[in-house]
Amino acid sequence: MKSDEIRARFLEYFRKRDHKIVPSSSLIPHKDPTLLFTNAGMNQFKEVFLGKEKRPYTRAASSQKCMRAGGKHNDLDNVGLTDKHHTFFEMLGNFSFGDYFKKEAIEMGWELLIEGYGLPEDRMLVSVYQKDDEAYNIWSKDIGVDPSIIYRLGEKDNFWAMGDTGPCGPCSEIHYDRGKEFGCGRPDCSIECDCDRFFELWNLVFMQYKRDEKGELSPLPSPCIDTGMGLERLATILQGAKSNYENDLFRPIVERLLELGNLEQGASRKEDIAIRIIADHLRAITFAVSDGVMPSNEGRGYVLRRIIRRAIRQGQLLGFAEPFLYKLTGLVAHIMRNPFPELMDSRDFVARVCLAEEERFHTTLTQGIKQVEEVLEKVESSKGTIVPGGELFRLYDTFGVPLDLVEEIAAERGLTVDHKGFKQHLEGQREKARLAWLEGAEEDVKDVYRKLAPRIKTTFA
Ligand code: GLY
């Protein structure tokens, strides 16, 4: 089943059950300074959950553009290393604003997966919040799921919040077992394991609370439902793909990349990871720029810049000596043109922004990486494991290599970086610059004054 059909089937299922189909909101959260990027389908309904806004409907469904890079939900560092984590992804979700609650949400979720998509029951597992007997009983008694596959888990896994404040609540997750061959092989491997055997497919959140700045919980005006299922994961399962990078959303990007770079998959693990990172980041870049995020040195612009630069570096590892990302953003737009036609309108703009950033970073990278390698070799040869702050600062100050890039390259060699030392050097330099500026300013003033003074006549009336 193609992704476009999977998405359509999801929305149609809920439309038939009186849900309003709501378009995805932008990746830039609307009037919400607590969020860097839209990170879940429920973001656009935050005020509705909190009871501050009323809508002409009490049930909704959407396929939401999400970005989990920076901020509370951050998958940036997992990308490429797993089959299932992404910076940008689409979240299929259904929502109830004081309408149905746990029982209907669980019943509909299960029915859609088993009957709507035909997933085999014997591959499914579920989890509930450890204290949530109600959800446990719905699964075991009403749905009739074998209690041996219902896991009671703690807050880390089964309590969901969009950020540090705002609506939140216990949740119940539906997992899919892809089989031992995808797993880590550890005897205790289970849905709690980070490996690629189990895909957490659908998260059903029972929105009951609001968390304030002090971290305290108070009840929402009425209990609500917020669910989220990653389209990319569902597509992988339904298409029998080995990983998300093999499904129809990613495969054409990977193929075009291989063609452009004259590459083959399976040459080395490092190269395979690089290919995955680039494919993932291309989607993030295309959607973010199309939604109006521009590379910059702060906030979401910085996260975007980091994503572009990381993709460029991975490209260099693959042998791309010239800008190449900009040649692929149009393909992302083409693949996603049905659900998001606006991508086709911004295609040229996105490519131009990408090229400009690639050109800007290219020189820095070529010179800087060599220096980074030398520093890392020095650390390794002295049997150290931490890159000293002074070296980090030198790389940054003299060669323009950002700290997170050094950190990433160091991590690939099992080394860490001295953040504190870097900060001290940075602050030291800022202080020096401030003093120099003050002195310079004083000098300038004195100088100007010296030159002007003889020409100024002081007159007293
Ligand atoms: N809002 C539910 C989730 O992101 O998992």
Coordinates of C-alpha atoms in Angstrom, one line a residue, residues 1-396:
M1 CA 0.0 0.0 0.0
K2 CA 1.4 3.4 -1.1
S3 CA 1.9 6.1 1.6
D4 CA -0.6 8.4 -0.1
E5 CA -3.2 5.6 0.3
I6 CA -2.2 4.9 3.9
R7 CA -2.7 8.5 4.8
A8 CA -6.0 8.7 2.9
R9 CA -7.3 5.6 4.5
F10 CA -6.5 7.0 8.0
L11 CA -8.3 10.2 7.4
E12 CA -11.2 8.5 5.7
Y13 CA -11.7 6.1 8.7
F14 CA -12.0 9.1 11.0
R15 CA -14.0 11.2 8.7
K16 CA -16.6 8.5 8.6
R17 CA -16.7 8.6 12.4
D18 CA -17.6 12.3 12.5
H19 CA -14.1 13.7 12.7
K20 CA -13.3 17.0 11.1
I21 CA -10.3 16.6 8.8
V22 CA -8.0 19.4 9.6
P23 CA -5.0 20.4 7.4
S24 CA -1.5 20.2 8.8
S25 CA -0.3 23.4 10.5
S26 CA 3.1 24.9 9.7
L27 CA 6.3 23.6 11.2
I28 CA 6.7 27.0 12.8
P29 CA 4.3 26.9 15.8
H30 CA 1.7 29.6 15.8
K31 CA 2.0 32.0 18.7
D32 CA 3.7 29.4 20.9
P33 CA 7.1 30.5 22.3
T34 CA 7.4 27.3 24.3
L35 CA 8.1 25.3 21.1
L36 CA 10.9 25.4 18.6
F37 CA 9.1 23.4 15.9
T38 CA 5.7 21.8 15.7
N39 CA 6.4 18.4 17.2
A40 CA 3.0 16.7 17.3
G41 CA -0.4 16.7 15.7
M42 CA -1.9 18.1 18.9
N43 CA 0.1 21.4 18.9
Q44 CA -2.4 23.2 16.8
F45 CA -5.1 22.2 19.2
K46 CA -3.3 23.2 22.4
E47 CA -5.6 26.0 23.3
V48 CA -8.6 23.8 22.6
F49 CA -7.3 21.1 25.0
L50 CA -6.8 23.8 27.6
G51 CA -10.4 25.0 27.2
K52 CA -9.3 28.5 26.1
E53 CA -10.6 28.1 22.5
K54 CA -13.7 26.6 21.2
R55 CA -14.0 25.0 17.8
P56 CA -17.2 24.1 15.9
Y57 CA -16.3 20.4 16.2
T58 CA -15.3 18.1 19.1
R59 CA -13.5 15.4 17.0
A60 CA -10.7 16.0 14.5
A61 CA -8.1 14.1 12.5
S62 CA -5.0 15.2 10.7
S63 CA -1.7 14.3 9.1
Q64 CA 0.6 16.8 10.6
K65 CA 4.1 17.9 9.6
C66 CA 6.4 17.4 12.6
M67 CA 10.0 18.1 13.3
R68 CA 11.8 16.6 16.3
A69 CA 15.1 18.3 16.3
G70 CA 16.2 20.5 19.2
G71 CA 13.6 21.1 22.0
K72 CA 12.0 18.5 24.3
H73 CA 11.4 15.8 21.7
N74 CA 14.7 15.5 19.8
D75 CA 15.6 12.6 17.5
L76 CA 18.4 14.4 15.7
D77 CA 21.2 12.2 17.1
N78 CA 19.4 8.9 16.4
V79 CA 18.9 9.6 12.7
G80 CA 20.7 7.2 10.5
L81 CA 21.6 4.9 13.4
T82 CA 18.1 3.4 13.6
D83 CA 15.6 2.3 11.0
K84 CA 12.9 4.5 12.4
H85 CA 13.9 7.9 13.8
H86 CA 13.6 11.1 11.8
T87 CA 14.0 14.8 12.2
F88 CA 11.0 15.5 9.9
F89 CA 8.1 13.1 9.8
E90 CA 4.3 13.0 9.3
M91 CA 2.1 12.3 12.3
L92 CA -1.3 10.7 11.7
G93 CA -3.6 11.6 14.6
N94 CA -7.2 11.7 15.8
F95 CA -8.4 14.0 18.6
S96 CA -11.3 14.3 20.9
F97 CA -12.0 17.6 22.7
G98 CA -14.1 16.5 25.6
D99 CA -16.0 14.0 23.3
Y100 CA -14.9 10.3 23.4
F101 CA -12.2 9.1 25.8
K102 CA -10.1 6.0 26.4
K103 CA -12.5 3.2 25.4
E104 CA -13.4 4.6 22.0
A105 CA -9.9 5.8 21.3
I106 CA -8.5 2.3 21.9
E107 CA -11.3 0.6 20.1
M108 CA -11.0 2.7 17.0
G109 CA -7.2 2.5 17.0
W110 CA -7.2 -1.2 17.2
E111 CA -10.0 -1.6 14.6
L112 CA -8.2 0.6 12.1
L113 CA -4.9 -1.3 12.4
I114 CA -6.3 -4.8 12.3
E115 CA -9.3 -4.4 10.0
G116 CA -8.5 -1.2 8.2
Y117 CA -4.9 -2.0 7.4
G118 CA -4.9 -5.7 7.9
L119 CA -2.0 -5.9 10.4
P120 CA -1.7 -9.3 12.0
E121 CA -2.8 -9.4 15.6
D122 CA -0.1 -11.7 16.7
R123 CA 2.6 -9.1 15.9
M124 CA 1.0 -6.5 18.1
L125 CA 1.9 -5.5 21.7
V126 CA 0.6 -2.7 23.8
S127 CA 1.7 -0.7 26.8
V128 CA -0.2 1.3 29.4
Y129 CA 0.9 3.7 32.1
Q130 CA 1.6 1.6 35.1
K131 CA -1.1 3.1 37.3
D132 CA -3.7 3.1 34.5
D133 CA -6.0 0.1 35.4
E134 CA -8.8 1.6 33.3
A135 CA -6.7 1.4 30.1
Y136 CA -5.3 -2.0 31.1
N137 CA -8.9 -3.4 31.5
I138 CA -10.1 -1.9 28.2
W139 CA -7.3 -3.7 26.4
S140 CA -7.6 -7.0 28.3
K141 CA -11.4 -7.2 28.7
D142 CA -13.1 -5.1 26.0
I143 CA -10.6 -5.7 23.2
G144 CA -9.6 -9.1 24.5
V145 CA -5.8 -8.7 24.1
D146 CA -3.8 -11.4 25.9
P147 CA -2.5 -9.9 29.2
S148 CA 0.9 -11.4 28.4
I149 CA 1.4 -8.7 25.7
I150 CA 0.2 -5.8 27.8
Y151 CA 3.1 -4.0 29.4
R152 CA 2.7 -1.6 32.3
L153 CA 5.4 1.0 32.0
G154 CA 6.5 4.1 33.9
E155 CA 6.3 7.8 33.2
K156 CA 9.3 7.9 30.8
D157 CA 7.4 5.7 28.3
N158 CA 3.8 6.1 29.1
F159 CA 3.2 9.7 30.1
W160 CA 3.2 12.2 27.2
A161 CA 3.7 16.0 27.2
M162 CA 4.3 18.2 24.2
G163 CA 6.8 20.4 26.2
D164 CA 7.7 21.3 29.7
T165 CA 4.4 23.0 30.2
G166 CA 0.9 22.6 28.7
P167 CA -1.5 19.7 28.2
C168 CA -0.3 16.2 29.0
G169 CA -1.5 12.8 30.3
P170 CA -0.9 9.1 30.6
C171 CA -0.8 7.2 27.3
S172 CA -1.1 3.8 25.8
E173 CA 1.1 2.7 23.0
I174 CA 0.6 0.1 20.3
H175 CA 3.8 -1.6 19.1
Y176 CA 4.6 -3.8 16.2
D177 CA 7.1 -6.7 16.4
R178 CA 9.0 -6.9 13.2
G179 CA 10.7 -10.1 14.1
K180 CA 13.9 -11.3 15.8
E181 CA 15.9 -10.7 12.6
F182 CA 15.6 -6.9 13.2
G183 CA 16.5 -7.1 16.9
C184 CA 19.6 -6.7 19.0
G185 CA 19.5 -10.4 20.0
R186 CA 19.7 -9.6 23.7
P187 CA 17.6 -12.1 25.8
D188 CA 15.7 -9.2 27.5
C189 CA 14.9 -7.4 24.2
S190 CA 11.3 -6.1 24.5
I191 CA 9.2 -3.1 23.6
E192 CA 11.4 -1.1 26.0
C193 CA 14.5 -1.9 24.0
D194 CA 15.9 0.8 21.7
C195 CA 16.7 -1.6 18.9
D196 CA 14.8 -1.8 15.6
R197 CA 12.8 -5.0 16.3
F198 CA 9.8 -3.2 17.9
F199 CA 8.3 -0.2 16.2
E200 CA 6.3 2.0 18.5
L201 CA 3.5 2.6 16.0
W202 CA 0.7 4.5 17.6
N203 CA 0.6 6.6 20.8
L204 CA -2.9 7.2 22.3
V205 CA -2.6 10.0 24.8
F206 CA -5.3 10.4 27.4
M207 CA -5.0 14.2 27.9
Q208 CA -6.2 14.9 31.4
Y209 CA -3.8 17.4 32.9
K210 CA -2.1 20.7 32.3
R211 CA 1.4 21.2 33.6
D212 CA 2.4 24.7 34.8
E213 CA 5.8 26.5 35.0
K214 CA 6.4 25.0 38.4
G215 CA 5.8 21.5 37.0
E216 CA 2.5 21.1 38.9
L217 CA -0.4 19.2 37.3
S218 CA -4.0 20.4 37.3
P219 CA -6.9 18.7 35.5
L220 CA -8.0 20.0 32.1
P221 CA -11.6 21.3 31.8
S222 CA -12.5 18.0 30.3
P223 CA -10.6 14.8 29.4
C224 CA -9.5 14.7 25.8
I225 CA -7.8 12.4 23.3
D226 CA -4.7 13.1 21.3
T227 CA -3.1 10.3 19.2
G228 CA 0.0 10.1 17.1
M229 CA 1.2 7.5 14.6
G230 CA 4.2 7.9 12.4
L231 CA 3.2 7.6 8.8
E232 CA 6.8 6.5 7.8
R233 CA 6.8 3.6 10.3
L234 CA 3.3 2.4 9.3
A235 CA 4.4 2.6 5.6
T236 CA 7.5 0.5 6.3
I237 CA 5.4 -2.2 8.0
L238 CA 2.7 -2.3 5.4
Q239 CA 5.2 -2.3 2.5
G240 CA 7.3 -5.0 4.2
A241 CA 10.3 -2.6 3.8
K242 CA 13.5 -3.3 5.8
S243 CA 13.7 0.2 7.2
N244 CA 12.0 3.5 6.7
Y245 CA 14.6 4.3 4.2
E246 CA 13.3 1.5 2.0
N247 CA 9.6 2.7 1.9
D248 CA 8.1 4.7 -0.9
L249 CA 8.6 8.0 0.9
F250 CA 12.4 7.6 1.1
R251 CA 13.4 5.1 -1.5
P252 CA 13.4 7.5 -4.5
I253 CA 15.5 10.0 -2.5
V254 CA 18.1 7.3 -1.6
E255 CA 18.2 6.1 -5.2
R256 CA 18.7 9.5 -6.7
L257 CA 21.5 10.2 -4.1
L258 CA 23.2 6.9 -5.1
E259 CA 23.0 7.9 -8.7
L260 CA 24.3 11.4 -8.2
G261 CA 27.2 10.2 -6.2
N262 CA 27.9 7.1 -8.2
L263 CA 27.5 5.2 -5.0
E264 CA 26.3 1.8 -3.8
Q265 CA 24.6 0.8 -0.7
G266 CA 26.3 -1.7 1.6
A267 CA 29.8 -0.5 0.9
S268 CA 30.3 0.3 4.6
R269 CA 28.3 1.0 7.6
K270 CA 29.6 4.5 7.8
E271 CA 28.5 5.2 4.2
D272 CA 25.1 3.6 4.7
I273 CA 24.5 5.8 7.8
A274 CA 25.6 8.9 5.8
I275 CA 23.1 8.1 3.0
R276 CA 20.3 7.7 5.6
I277 CA 21.2 11.0 7.3
I278 CA 21.2 12.9 4.1
A279 CA 17.9 11.4 2.9
D280 CA 16.3 12.3 6.3
H281 CA 17.8 15.8 6.4
L282 CA 16.7 16.6 2.8
R283 CA 13.1 16.1 3.8
A284 CA 13.6 18.3 6.9
I285 CA 15.4 21.0 4.9
T286 CA 12.7 21.1 2.2
F287 CA 9.8 21.3 4.6
A288 CA 11.4 23.7 7.0
V289 CA 12.5 26.2 4.4
S290 CA 9.2 25.9 2.5
D291 CA 7.5 26.8 5.8
G292 CA 9.6 29.9 6.1
V293 CA 12.5 28.8 8.4
M294 CA 15.8 30.3 7.2
P295 CA 19.3 29.2 8.2
S296 CA 20.6 31.5 10.9
N297 CA 22.6 31.5 14.1
E298 CA 19.8 31.2 16.6
G299 CA 16.6 29.3 17.5
R300 CA 15.0 27.2 14.8
G301 CA 17.2 28.8 12.1
Y302 CA 20.2 27.4 13.9
V303 CA 18.7 24.0 14.1
L304 CA 18.0 24.2 10.4
R305 CA 21.6 25.4 9.7
R306 CA 22.9 22.5 11.8
I307 CA 20.8 20.0 9.8
I308 CA 22.0 21.4 6.5
R309 CA 25.7 21.4 7.6
R310 CA 25.4 17.9 8.9
A311 CA 24.0 16.7 5.6
I312 CA 26.9 18.5 3.8
R313 CA 29.5 16.8 5.9
Q314 CA 27.9 13.4 5.4
G315 CA 28.0 14.2 1.7
Q316 CA 31.7 15.0 1.9
L317 CA 32.2 11.6 3.6
L318 CA 30.5 10.1 0.5
G319 CA 32.8 12.0 -1.8
F320 CA 30.5 14.9 -2.8
A321 CA 33.1 17.7 -3.4
E322 CA 30.6 20.2 -4.7
P323 CA 27.2 21.4 -3.5
F324 CA 24.6 18.6 -4.1
L325 CA 21.8 18.9 -1.6
Y326 CA 20.1 21.6 -3.6
K327 CA 19.8 19.2 -6.5
L328 CA 17.6 16.9 -4.4
T329 CA 15.1 19.2 -2.6
G330 CA 12.9 19.4 -5.7
L331 CA 12.6 15.6 -5.6
V332 CA 11.3 15.7 -2.0
A333 CA 8.7 18.3 -3.1
H334 CA 7.7 16.0 -6.0
I335 CA 7.3 12.9 -3.8
M336 CA 5.2 14.9 -1.2
R337 CA 3.3 17.0 -3.7
N338 CA -0.1 15.3 -3.2
P339 CA -0.6 16.0 0.5
F340 CA 1.5 19.2 0.5
P341 CA 1.1 20.9 -3.0
E342 CA 2.6 24.1 -1.6
L343 CA 6.0 22.4 -1.8
M344 CA 5.9 22.6 -5.5
D345 CA 5.4 26.4 -5.4
S346 CA 8.4 26.9 -3.2
R347 CA 10.6 24.4 -5.0
D348 CA 13.0 26.9 -6.6
F349 CA 13.2 29.0 -3.4
V350 CA 14.1 26.0 -1.3
A351 CA 16.8 24.9 -3.7
R352 CA 18.3 28.4 -3.8
V353 CA 18.4 28.7 0.0
C354 CA 20.0 25.3 0.2
L355 CA 22.6 26.1 -2.4
A356 CA 23.5 29.4 -0.7
E357 CA 24.1 27.6 2.6
E358 CA 26.1 24.8 0.9
E359 CA 28.3 27.4 -0.8
R360 CA 28.8 29.3 2.4
F361 CA 29.8 26.2 4.4
H362 CA 31.9 24.5 1.9
T363 CA 35.2 26.3 2.4
T364 CA 34.8 26.2 6.2
L365 CA 34.2 22.6 6.1
T366 CA 37.1 21.6 3.8
Q367 CA 39.7 23.5 5.8
G368 CA 38.1 23.0 9.2
I369 CA 37.6 19.2 9.0
K370 CA 41.3 18.7 8.4
Q371 CA 42.1 20.6 11.5
V372 CA 39.5 18.7 13.5
E373 CA 41.0 15.4 12.4
E374 CA 44.4 16.6 13.6
V375 CA 43.1 17.6 17.0
L376 CA 41.3 14.3 17.4
E377 CA 44.4 12.4 16.5
K378 CA 46.4 14.3 19.0
V379 CA 43.9 13.5 21.7
E380 CA 43.9 9.8 20.7
S381 CA 47.6 9.5 20.6
S382 CA 47.9 10.9 24.1
K383 CA 45.4 8.3 25.2
G384 CA 42.8 11.0 26.1
T385 CA 39.1 10.7 25.6
I386 CA 38.1 14.4 25.9
V387 CA 38.8 17.1 23.4
P388 CA 40.0 20.1 25.5
G389 CA 38.1 23.3 25.6
G390 CA 41.1 25.3 24.3
E391 CA 41.3 23.2 21.1
L392 CA 37.6 23.4 20.6
F393 CA 37.7 27.2 20.9
R394 CA 40.7 27.4 18.5
L395 CA 38.8 25.4 15.9
Y396 CA 35.8 27.6 16.3

